[in-house]
Amino acid sequence: MSHDLPANALGIDFGTSNSTVGWWRPGVEPLLELEDGKITLPSVVFFNTEERRPVYGRQALAEYLDGYEGRLMRSLKSLLGSKLLKSETTVLGSALPFRDLLGFFIGDLKRRAEAHAGRSFDQVVLGRPVFFVDDDPVADQEAANTLVAVANKLGFKDVSFQFEPIAAAFDYERTITHEERVLIVDIGGGTSDFSLIRLSPERRNLVDRQSDILATGGVHIGGTDFDKQLSLEGVMPLFGYGSRMKSDAFMPTSYHLNLATWHTINAVYAQKSQLALQNMRYDIVDPTGIDRLFKLIEERAGHWLAMQVEDSKIALTEHDNHRIDLKRIEAGLDVQLSRALFDQSIDALLQRVRDSIGELLKQAGVQATEIDTLFFTGGSSGIPALRQSVAALLPNARASEGNTFGSIGSGLAIEAKKRYG
């Protein structure tokens, strides 16, 4: 591997919440600036109706929040492996296949990276979660094939994959001085991925590292799931979640579940959904919550509310309490969220994360006490309850953290250099 020339290929970390692109060059940090001097591009597309054009990243969020008419699409990566991938959605009055939506966004990543690098690329290493889809190898393979087809259509002739947590491991390996047994815990927007890997300065430049990967695993839980639980526990009760009907049954939960999930928010605005809610209103004992829900729908404030919840989750990693001002929906309305409520709301998800790590250790035939380092990466890896619950499993491991959003993209750039020169 010639170390004095820039790499021929890019590494692309297409993430659920944020994306990065790495290009290996000697003596330079590999991540390319994608928007406003920042290395991340939020994985968001906004189709601006007034100007009939798609915009991406922070600009997309800003135009949406500024009140432009249009359609906001987020968590695009969650489409991979979902039934939606074979269907289409309506954008600017015409049908757009969801697969083309992925092409729009990844194409924009490619354009920005090439503009920054001052050259074009036709080879790429794409990051991928250990499982796009849990317990369904056929759907998992389909998700990978879709990404390859999208990348080929965008002009990438050679497309290969590396597991995201393994890419993060290669980024961490640049910093160590002796061999370590490392558990990489990558908690992204859509998936939690784990790799148990042997790292050392001596093995850094080997192309084939298969024997160093002791086990990989993952579970389909990420930041968007934590947002959803916080929303359901802390915010949706104000909008009728858990309301009693006159029959003593609870109000159906599907509307609130859709509102608490990024890529299903628009379903609540559908006429059919609104009619069903209007018919239900007369059967609800206390209509305060459902009336607020009508106001939210009228304001089309679902994505705005989801952003408030996401901001609260981030704030609760540093603080014990966080207040959301809901005056946009009703004068004087607000909600106080606490870290204790958040921890409790995600407890069942954290148990699944712990079980998955336990399974991984068993698969590798390694005792929990034999792990030297616990390396956290990914946008949701900072959640205190998550860190504590994982650290408690590994009594001797030293906790370390990478560039929360950048480790994977950097590692993919290193891998792209090894594979394609």
Short mmCIF file of C-alpha atoms in Angstrom, two decimals:
data_model
loop_
_atom_site.label_atom_id
_atom_site.label_comp_id
_atom_site.label_asym_id
_atom_site.label_seq_id
_atom_site.Cartn_x
_atom_site.Cartn_y
_atom_site.Cartn_z
CA MET A 1 0.00 0.00 0.00
CA SER A 2 1.75 3.15 -1.21
CA HIS A 3 1.45 5.70 1.59
CA ASP A 4 2.50 8.82 -0.28
CA LEU A 5 -0.40 9.16 -2.73
CA PRO A 6 -4.00 10.10 -2.01
CA ALA A 7 -6.47 7.19 -2.17
CA ASN A 8 -8.32 6.36 -5.40
CA ALA A 9 -11.56 5.63 -3.57
CA LEU A 10 -13.95 7.26 -1.10
CA GLY A 11 -15.35 5.84 2.11
CA ILE A 12 -19.01 6.78 2.61
CA ASP A 13 -20.81 6.46 5.90
CA PHE A 14 -24.47 6.86 4.94
CA GLY A 15 -26.06 7.16 8.37
CA THR A 16 -29.64 7.20 9.61
CA SER A 17 -29.23 10.67 11.17
CA ASN A 18 -25.91 12.00 9.81
CA SER A 19 -23.58 11.03 6.97
CA THR A 20 -19.85 11.54 6.40
CA VAL A 21 -17.40 10.96 3.54
CA GLY A 22 -13.73 10.10 4.03
CA TRP A 23 -10.86 10.37 1.54
CA TRP A 24 -7.46 9.13 2.70
CA ARG A 25 -4.51 11.48 2.02
CA PRO A 26 -1.07 11.39 3.65
CA GLY A 27 -0.89 13.39 6.86
CA VAL A 28 -4.44 14.80 6.64
CA GLU A 29 -7.54 13.93 8.65
CA PRO A 30 -9.59 11.92 6.17
CA LEU A 31 -13.07 13.42 6.59
CA LEU A 32 -14.18 15.90 3.93
CA GLU A 33 -16.18 19.03 4.73
CA LEU A 34 -19.71 18.56 3.42
CA GLU A 35 -21.74 21.57 4.56
CA ASP A 36 -20.80 24.91 6.15
CA GLY A 37 -17.29 23.68 7.00
CA LYS A 38 -18.71 20.68 8.91
CA ILE A 39 -17.82 17.04 8.31
CA THR A 40 -21.39 15.80 8.76
CA LEU A 41 -24.36 16.17 6.45
CA PRO A 42 -27.65 15.45 8.24
CA SER A 43 -29.40 12.64 6.28
CA VAL A 44 -32.38 14.80 5.37
CA VAL A 45 -34.05 15.79 2.10
CA PHE A 46 -36.60 18.58 1.85
CA PHE A 47 -38.61 18.92 -1.36
CA ASN A 48 -39.36 22.62 -1.52
CA THR A 49 -42.75 22.99 -3.27
CA GLU A 50 -42.37 26.70 -3.98
CA GLU A 51 -39.03 26.33 -5.72
CA ARG A 52 -39.63 22.76 -6.95
CA ARG A 53 -36.25 21.42 -5.91
CA PRO A 54 -34.73 19.11 -3.35
CA VAL A 55 -32.38 20.54 -0.70
CA TYR A 56 -30.28 18.53 1.72
CA GLY A 57 -28.79 18.51 5.20
CA ARG A 58 -28.91 21.54 7.51
CA GLN A 59 -30.31 23.68 4.72
CA ALA A 60 -33.21 21.21 4.34
CA LEU A 61 -34.01 21.41 8.06
CA ALA A 62 -33.71 25.20 8.04
CA GLU A 63 -36.08 25.66 5.07
CA TYR A 64 -38.58 23.28 6.63
CA LEU A 65 -38.46 25.07 9.98
CA ASP A 66 -38.70 28.46 8.25
CA GLY A 67 -42.12 27.37 7.09
CA TYR A 68 -41.55 26.73 3.38
CA GLU A 69 -44.20 24.48 1.86
CA GLY A 70 -42.86 21.06 1.04
CA ARG A 71 -42.10 17.53 2.12
CA LEU A 72 -39.36 16.66 4.63
CA MET A 73 -37.83 13.17 4.48
CA ARG A 74 -35.56 11.94 7.26
CA SER A 75 -34.10 8.63 8.51
CA LEU A 76 -33.76 7.62 4.84
CA LYS A 77 -31.51 4.70 5.76
CA SER A 78 -34.40 3.09 7.64
CA LEU A 79 -35.96 2.46 4.21
CA LEU A 80 -33.29 -0.17 3.51
CA GLY A 81 -34.72 -3.56 4.37
CA SER A 82 -38.23 -2.14 4.86
CA LYS A 83 -41.30 -2.96 2.75
CA LEU A 84 -41.42 0.69 1.65
CA LEU A 85 -38.38 0.21 -0.56
CA LYS A 86 -40.49 -1.41 -3.27
CA SER A 87 -43.08 1.38 -3.15
CA GLU A 88 -43.16 5.06 -3.97
CA THR A 89 -44.22 8.33 -2.41
CA THR A 90 -45.66 11.52 -3.84
CA VAL A 91 -43.23 14.41 -4.11
CA LEU A 92 -43.96 17.73 -5.83
CA GLY A 93 -47.10 16.15 -7.30
CA SER A 94 -45.44 13.16 -8.95
CA ALA A 95 -44.65 9.61 -7.87
CA LEU A 96 -41.09 9.06 -6.66
CA PRO A 97 -39.83 5.54 -5.89
CA PHE A 98 -38.25 5.40 -2.43
CA ARG A 99 -35.15 3.82 -3.97
CA ASP A 100 -34.65 6.99 -6.08
CA LEU A 101 -34.87 9.04 -2.90
CA LEU A 102 -31.79 7.18 -1.60
CA GLY A 103 -30.08 7.99 -4.91
CA PHE A 104 -30.86 11.70 -4.52
CA PHE A 105 -29.22 11.85 -1.11
CA ILE A 106 -26.19 9.61 -1.76
CA GLY A 107 -25.68 11.42 -5.09
CA ASP A 108 -25.59 14.72 -3.21
CA LEU A 109 -22.98 13.27 -0.79
CA LYS A 110 -20.87 12.22 -3.79
CA ARG A 111 -21.18 15.68 -5.43
CA ARG A 112 -20.19 17.51 -2.25
CA ALA A 113 -17.22 15.20 -1.61
CA GLU A 114 -15.97 15.54 -5.20
CA ALA A 115 -16.34 19.32 -5.07
CA HIS A 116 -14.24 19.42 -1.89
CA ALA A 117 -11.65 16.94 -3.21
CA GLY A 118 -11.44 18.63 -6.61
CA ARG A 119 -11.73 15.31 -8.47
CA SER A 120 -14.25 12.61 -9.32
CA PHE A 121 -14.38 9.06 -7.89
CA ASP A 122 -15.73 5.81 -9.30
CA GLN A 123 -14.72 3.47 -6.45
CA VAL A 124 -16.22 3.43 -2.97
CA VAL A 125 -16.33 1.49 0.29
CA LEU A 126 -19.75 1.91 1.88
CA GLY A 127 -20.34 1.39 5.56
CA ARG A 128 -23.13 -0.99 6.49
CA PRO A 129 -24.69 -2.10 9.75
CA VAL A 130 -23.97 -5.70 10.78
CA PHE A 131 -27.64 -6.37 10.04
CA PHE A 132 -29.86 -4.08 7.97
CA VAL A 133 -32.70 -6.38 9.04
CA ASP A 134 -32.67 -8.58 12.16
CA ASP A 135 -33.18 -12.32 11.64
CA ASP A 136 -33.97 -12.14 7.92
CA PRO A 137 -30.93 -12.88 5.72
CA VAL A 138 -32.93 -12.52 2.48
CA ALA A 139 -34.20 -9.01 3.30
CA ASP A 140 -30.73 -8.14 4.58
CA GLN A 141 -29.13 -9.16 1.27
CA GLU A 142 -31.81 -7.24 -0.62
CA ALA A 143 -30.96 -4.07 1.35
CA ALA A 144 -27.26 -4.44 0.46
CA ASN A 145 -28.07 -5.12 -3.22
CA THR A 146 -30.25 -2.00 -3.32
CA LEU A 147 -27.38 0.15 -2.06
CA VAL A 148 -25.00 -1.33 -4.65
CA ALA A 149 -27.54 -0.64 -7.43
CA VAL A 150 -28.02 2.95 -6.22
CA ALA A 151 -24.23 3.52 -6.07
CA ASN A 152 -23.69 2.01 -9.54
CA LYS A 153 -26.37 4.28 -10.99
CA LEU A 154 -24.53 7.27 -9.49
CA GLY A 155 -21.32 6.34 -11.33
CA PHE A 156 -19.48 4.17 -8.79
CA LYS A 157 -18.10 1.24 -10.80
CA ASP A 158 -16.53 -0.59 -7.85
CA VAL A 159 -18.67 -0.80 -4.72
CA SER A 160 -17.79 -2.80 -1.63
CA PHE A 161 -18.88 -2.85 2.02
CA GLN A 162 -17.29 -2.79 5.44
CA PHE A 163 -19.21 -3.23 8.70
CA GLU A 164 -19.54 0.17 10.38
CA PRO A 165 -18.19 -0.91 13.79
CA ILE A 166 -15.13 -2.48 12.11
CA ALA A 167 -14.49 0.76 10.24
CA ALA A 168 -14.68 2.57 13.60
CA ALA A 169 -12.16 0.06 14.99
CA PHE A 170 -9.66 0.91 12.25
CA ASP A 171 -10.01 4.59 13.12
CA TYR A 172 -9.32 3.82 16.80
CA GLU A 173 -6.38 1.58 15.88
CA ARG A 174 -4.44 4.63 14.62
CA THR A 175 -4.15 5.77 18.27
CA ILE A 176 -2.96 2.66 20.15
CA THR A 177 0.51 1.54 21.19
CA HIS A 178 0.01 -2.14 22.06
CA GLU A 179 -2.38 -4.99 21.27
CA GLU A 180 -5.87 -4.66 22.74
CA ARG A 181 -9.05 -6.69 22.70
CA VAL A 182 -11.69 -4.06 21.94
CA LEU A 183 -15.47 -4.11 21.95
CA ILE A 184 -16.72 -1.49 19.51
CA VAL A 185 -20.18 -0.21 20.46
CA ASP A 186 -21.63 1.83 17.61
CA ILE A 187 -25.00 3.33 18.48
CA GLY A 188 -26.30 5.14 15.42
CA GLY A 189 -29.65 6.62 14.50
CA GLY A 190 -31.15 3.32 13.37
CA THR A 191 -29.01 0.41 14.56
CA SER A 192 -26.73 -0.65 17.39
CA ASP A 193 -23.75 -2.56 16.07
CA PHE A 194 -21.05 -4.40 17.99
CA SER A 195 -17.71 -5.85 16.99
CA LEU A 196 -15.20 -7.65 19.11
CA ILE A 197 -11.86 -7.15 17.44
CA ARG A 198 -8.16 -7.59 18.11
CA LEU A 199 -6.25 -4.40 17.30
CA SER A 200 -2.54 -3.67 17.34
CA PRO A 201 -0.05 -1.21 15.80
CA GLU A 202 1.79 -4.12 14.09
CA ARG A 203 -1.31 -5.34 12.23
CA ARG A 204 -2.52 -1.90 11.15
CA ASN A 205 -1.44 -2.16 7.51
CA LEU A 206 -2.51 -5.74 6.80
CA VAL A 207 -5.17 -5.93 4.11
CA ASP A 208 -6.83 -9.09 5.41
CA ARG A 209 -8.00 -8.64 9.00
CA GLN A 210 -10.59 -11.41 9.01
CA SER A 211 -8.78 -13.39 11.73
CA ASP A 212 -8.75 -10.34 14.03
CA ILE A 213 -12.54 -10.01 13.97
CA LEU A 214 -13.59 -12.25 16.85
CA ALA A 215 -17.35 -11.63 16.51
CA THR A 216 -19.89 -9.17 15.15
CA GLY A 217 -23.47 -8.60 16.15
CA GLY A 218 -26.16 -6.00 16.23
CA VAL A 219 -29.73 -5.16 16.96
CA HIS A 220 -32.15 -2.83 15.20
CA ILE A 221 -32.21 -0.18 17.92
CA GLY A 222 -30.85 3.33 17.56
CA GLY A 223 -31.33 6.97 18.35
CA THR A 224 -34.65 7.20 16.52
CA ASP A 225 -36.02 4.42 18.78
CA PHE A 226 -34.84 6.30 21.89
CA ASP A 227 -36.57 9.43 20.53
CA LYS A 228 -39.75 7.44 19.95
CA GLN A 229 -39.85 6.08 23.52
CA LEU A 230 -39.18 9.51 25.01
CA SER A 231 -41.93 10.96 22.82
CA LEU A 232 -44.48 8.30 23.82
CA GLU A 233 -43.69 8.45 27.53
CA GLY A 234 -43.15 12.18 27.93
CA VAL A 235 -44.93 14.12 25.18
CA MET A 236 -47.70 12.13 23.48
CA PRO A 237 -49.89 11.92 26.64
CA LEU A 238 -50.49 15.67 26.10
CA PHE A 239 -51.91 14.78 22.67
CA GLY A 240 -54.32 12.10 23.84
CA TYR A 241 -52.00 9.07 24.05
CA GLY A 242 -53.50 6.83 26.72
CA SER A 243 -56.89 8.65 26.69
CA ARG A 244 -59.90 6.61 27.81
CA MET A 245 -62.87 6.02 25.53
CA LYS A 246 -66.42 5.91 26.92
CA SER A 247 -66.24 2.12 26.45
CA ASP A 248 -63.33 2.21 28.97
CA ALA A 249 -60.89 1.04 26.28
CA PHE A 250 -57.83 3.17 25.50
CA MET A 251 -57.73 5.38 22.44
CA PRO A 252 -55.99 3.47 19.58
CA THR A 253 -52.24 4.12 19.70
CA SER A 254 -51.39 3.97 15.98
CA TYR A 255 -51.67 7.77 15.50
CA HIS A 256 -49.24 8.50 18.31
CA LEU A 257 -46.84 5.76 17.21
CA ASN A 258 -46.81 7.29 13.71
CA LEU A 259 -46.17 10.77 15.12
CA ALA A 260 -43.31 9.48 17.27
CA THR A 261 -41.58 7.80 14.28
CA TRP A 262 -39.78 10.00 11.75
CA HIS A 263 -40.69 8.30 8.52
CA THR A 264 -44.38 7.73 9.36
CA ILE A 265 -45.31 11.25 10.55
CA ASN A 266 -46.94 12.14 7.23
CA ALA A 267 -49.41 9.24 7.63
CA VAL A 268 -51.17 11.21 10.40
CA TYR A 269 -51.92 14.05 7.97
CA ALA A 270 -53.74 11.73 5.54
CA GLN A 271 -57.43 12.48 5.10
CA LYS A 272 -58.44 8.95 6.08
CA SER A 273 -56.52 9.25 9.33
CA GLN A 274 -58.06 12.65 10.14
CA LEU A 275 -61.61 11.41 9.46
CA ALA A 276 -61.10 8.42 11.74
CA LEU A 277 -59.85 10.74 14.50
CA GLN A 278 -62.83 13.09 14.07
CA ASN A 279 -65.25 10.16 14.38
CA MET A 280 -63.43 9.02 17.52
CA ARG A 281 -63.52 12.40 19.26
CA TYR A 282 -67.10 12.00 20.51
CA ASP A 283 -66.26 8.67 22.17
CA ILE A 284 -63.37 10.08 24.21
CA VAL A 285 -64.05 10.92 27.87
CA ASP A 286 -61.72 13.93 28.01
CA PRO A 287 -61.11 15.39 24.52
CA THR A 288 -58.37 17.87 25.62
CA GLY A 289 -55.56 15.69 24.22
CA ILE A 290 -57.22 14.78 20.94
CA ASP A 291 -58.11 18.44 20.34
CA ARG A 292 -54.43 19.32 20.70
CA LEU A 293 -53.70 16.53 18.25
CA PHE A 294 -56.05 18.18 15.72
CA LYS A 295 -54.21 21.47 16.24
CA LEU A 296 -50.86 19.73 15.67
CA ILE A 297 -52.18 18.16 12.46
CA GLU A 298 -53.63 21.49 11.29
CA GLU A 299 -50.23 23.12 11.94
CA ARG A 300 -48.45 20.16 10.31
CA ALA A 301 -46.15 20.35 13.30
CA GLY A 302 -45.27 16.64 13.53
CA HIS A 303 -41.69 16.97 12.31
CA TRP A 304 -41.22 20.10 14.39
CA LEU A 305 -42.35 18.18 17.50
CA ALA A 306 -40.08 15.24 16.63
CA MET A 307 -37.15 17.68 16.47
CA GLN A 308 -38.05 19.07 19.90
CA VAL A 309 -38.01 15.52 21.29
CA GLU A 310 -34.67 14.76 19.64
CA ASP A 311 -33.19 17.99 21.06
CA SER A 312 -34.52 16.96 24.49
CA LYS A 313 -32.83 13.57 24.26
CA ILE A 314 -29.53 15.31 23.47
CA ALA A 315 -30.03 17.83 26.31
CA LEU A 316 -30.77 15.01 28.78
CA THR A 317 -27.34 13.46 28.14
CA GLU A 318 -25.89 16.54 29.90
CA HIS A 319 -28.74 17.74 32.16
CA ASP A 320 -31.27 16.19 34.53
CA ASN A 321 -34.24 18.09 33.10
CA HIS A 322 -35.31 19.75 29.87
CA ARG A 323 -38.43 21.77 29.04
CA ILE A 324 -40.20 21.83 25.67
CA ASP A 325 -42.20 24.96 24.94
CA LEU A 326 -45.40 23.96 23.10
CA LYS A 327 -46.97 27.41 22.68
CA ARG A 328 -47.02 26.79 18.94
CA ILE A 329 -49.82 24.30 19.68
CA GLU A 330 -51.48 26.02 22.64
CA ALA A 331 -50.72 29.21 24.58
CA GLY A 332 -48.95 28.47 27.86
CA LEU A 333 -48.46 24.76 27.10
CA ASP A 334 -45.11 23.17 27.92
CA VAL A 335 -43.73 19.85 29.13
CA GLN A 336 -40.88 19.14 31.51
CA LEU A 337 -38.87 16.02 30.64
CA SER A 338 -36.47 14.42 33.11
CA ARG A 339 -33.51 12.12 32.63
CA ALA A 340 -35.17 9.66 35.03
CA LEU A 341 -38.23 9.47 32.75
CA PHE A 342 -35.99 9.04 29.70
CA ASP A 343 -33.97 6.25 31.35
CA GLN A 344 -37.13 4.45 32.33
CA SER A 345 -38.63 4.85 28.83
CA ILE A 346 -35.63 3.18 27.14
CA ASP A 347 -35.00 0.48 29.75
CA ALA A 348 -36.42 -2.37 27.64
CA LEU A 349 -34.34 -1.25 24.63
CA LEU A 350 -31.17 -1.18 26.76
CA GLN A 351 -31.92 -4.72 27.94
CA ARG A 352 -31.95 -5.85 24.29
CA VAL A 353 -28.61 -4.09 23.73
CA ARG A 354 -27.11 -5.89 26.76
CA ASP A 355 -28.51 -9.25 25.62
CA SER A 356 -27.01 -8.73 22.17
CA ILE A 357 -23.57 -7.99 23.67
CA GLY A 358 -23.85 -11.06 25.94
CA GLU A 359 -24.66 -13.16 22.87
CA LEU A 360 -21.66 -11.70 21.03
CA LEU A 361 -19.23 -12.62 23.85
CA LYS A 362 -20.64 -16.14 23.93
CA GLN A 363 -20.26 -16.44 20.15
CA ALA A 364 -16.59 -15.33 20.45
CA GLY A 365 -15.91 -17.64 23.41
CA VAL A 366 -14.53 -14.65 25.35
CA GLN A 367 -15.21 -13.81 29.00
CA ALA A 368 -16.50 -10.34 29.85
CA THR A 369 -13.44 -9.86 32.08
CA GLU A 370 -11.09 -10.35 29.10
CA ILE A 371 -12.15 -7.19 27.23
CA ASP A 372 -9.48 -4.45 27.50
CA THR A 373 -11.30 -1.53 25.93
CA LEU A 374 -14.86 -0.44 25.32
CA PHE A 375 -14.93 1.96 22.38
CA PHE A 376 -18.09 4.04 21.94
CA THR A 377 -19.00 5.69 18.67
CA GLY A 378 -22.18 6.85 16.90
CA GLY A 379 -24.47 9.77 17.62
CA SER A 380 -26.46 8.06 20.39
CA SER A 381 -23.49 6.55 22.22
CA GLY A 382 -23.39 9.46 24.68
CA ILE A 383 -26.61 8.49 26.49
CA PRO A 384 -25.52 8.03 30.14
CA ALA A 385 -27.88 5.11 30.91
CA LEU A 386 -26.62 3.28 27.83
CA ARG A 387 -22.96 3.77 28.70
CA GLN A 388 -23.47 2.70 32.29
CA SER A 389 -25.45 -0.40 31.39
CA VAL A 390 -22.85 -1.56 28.83
CA ALA A 391 -19.86 -0.70 31.05
CA ALA A 392 -21.41 -2.71 33.91
CA LEU A 393 -21.17 -5.84 31.72
CA LEU A 394 -17.40 -5.46 31.25
CA PRO A 395 -15.75 -4.91 34.63
CA ASN A 396 -12.13 -4.58 33.39
CA ALA A 397 -12.65 -2.55 30.23
CA ARG A 398 -11.42 1.00 29.92
CA ALA A 399 -14.01 3.20 28.21
CA SER A 400 -12.82 5.23 25.25
CA GLU A 401 -14.66 7.23 22.64
CA GLY A 402 -14.13 8.19 19.06
CA ASN A 403 -15.29 11.14 17.08
CA THR A 404 -18.98 10.51 17.73
CA PHE A 405 -19.98 11.16 14.13
CA GLY A 406 -16.65 10.72 12.36
CA SER A 407 -14.97 7.45 13.38
CA ILE A 408 -16.79 5.31 10.83
CA GLY A 409 -16.17 7.64 7.88
CA SER A 410 -12.46 7.87 8.80
CA GLY A 411 -12.19 4.09 9.09
CA LEU A 412 -13.92 3.59 5.74
CA ALA A 413 -11.42 5.98 4.13
CA ILE A 414 -8.55 3.88 5.54
CA GLU A 415 -10.24 0.71 4.22
CA ALA A 416 -10.81 2.31 0.78
CA LYS A 417 -7.07 3.08 0.53
CA LYS A 418 -6.19 -0.55 1.38
CA ARG A 419 -8.65 -2.02 -1.10
CA TYR A 420 -8.31 0.29 -4.08
CA GLY A 421 -4.92 1.90 -3.57
#
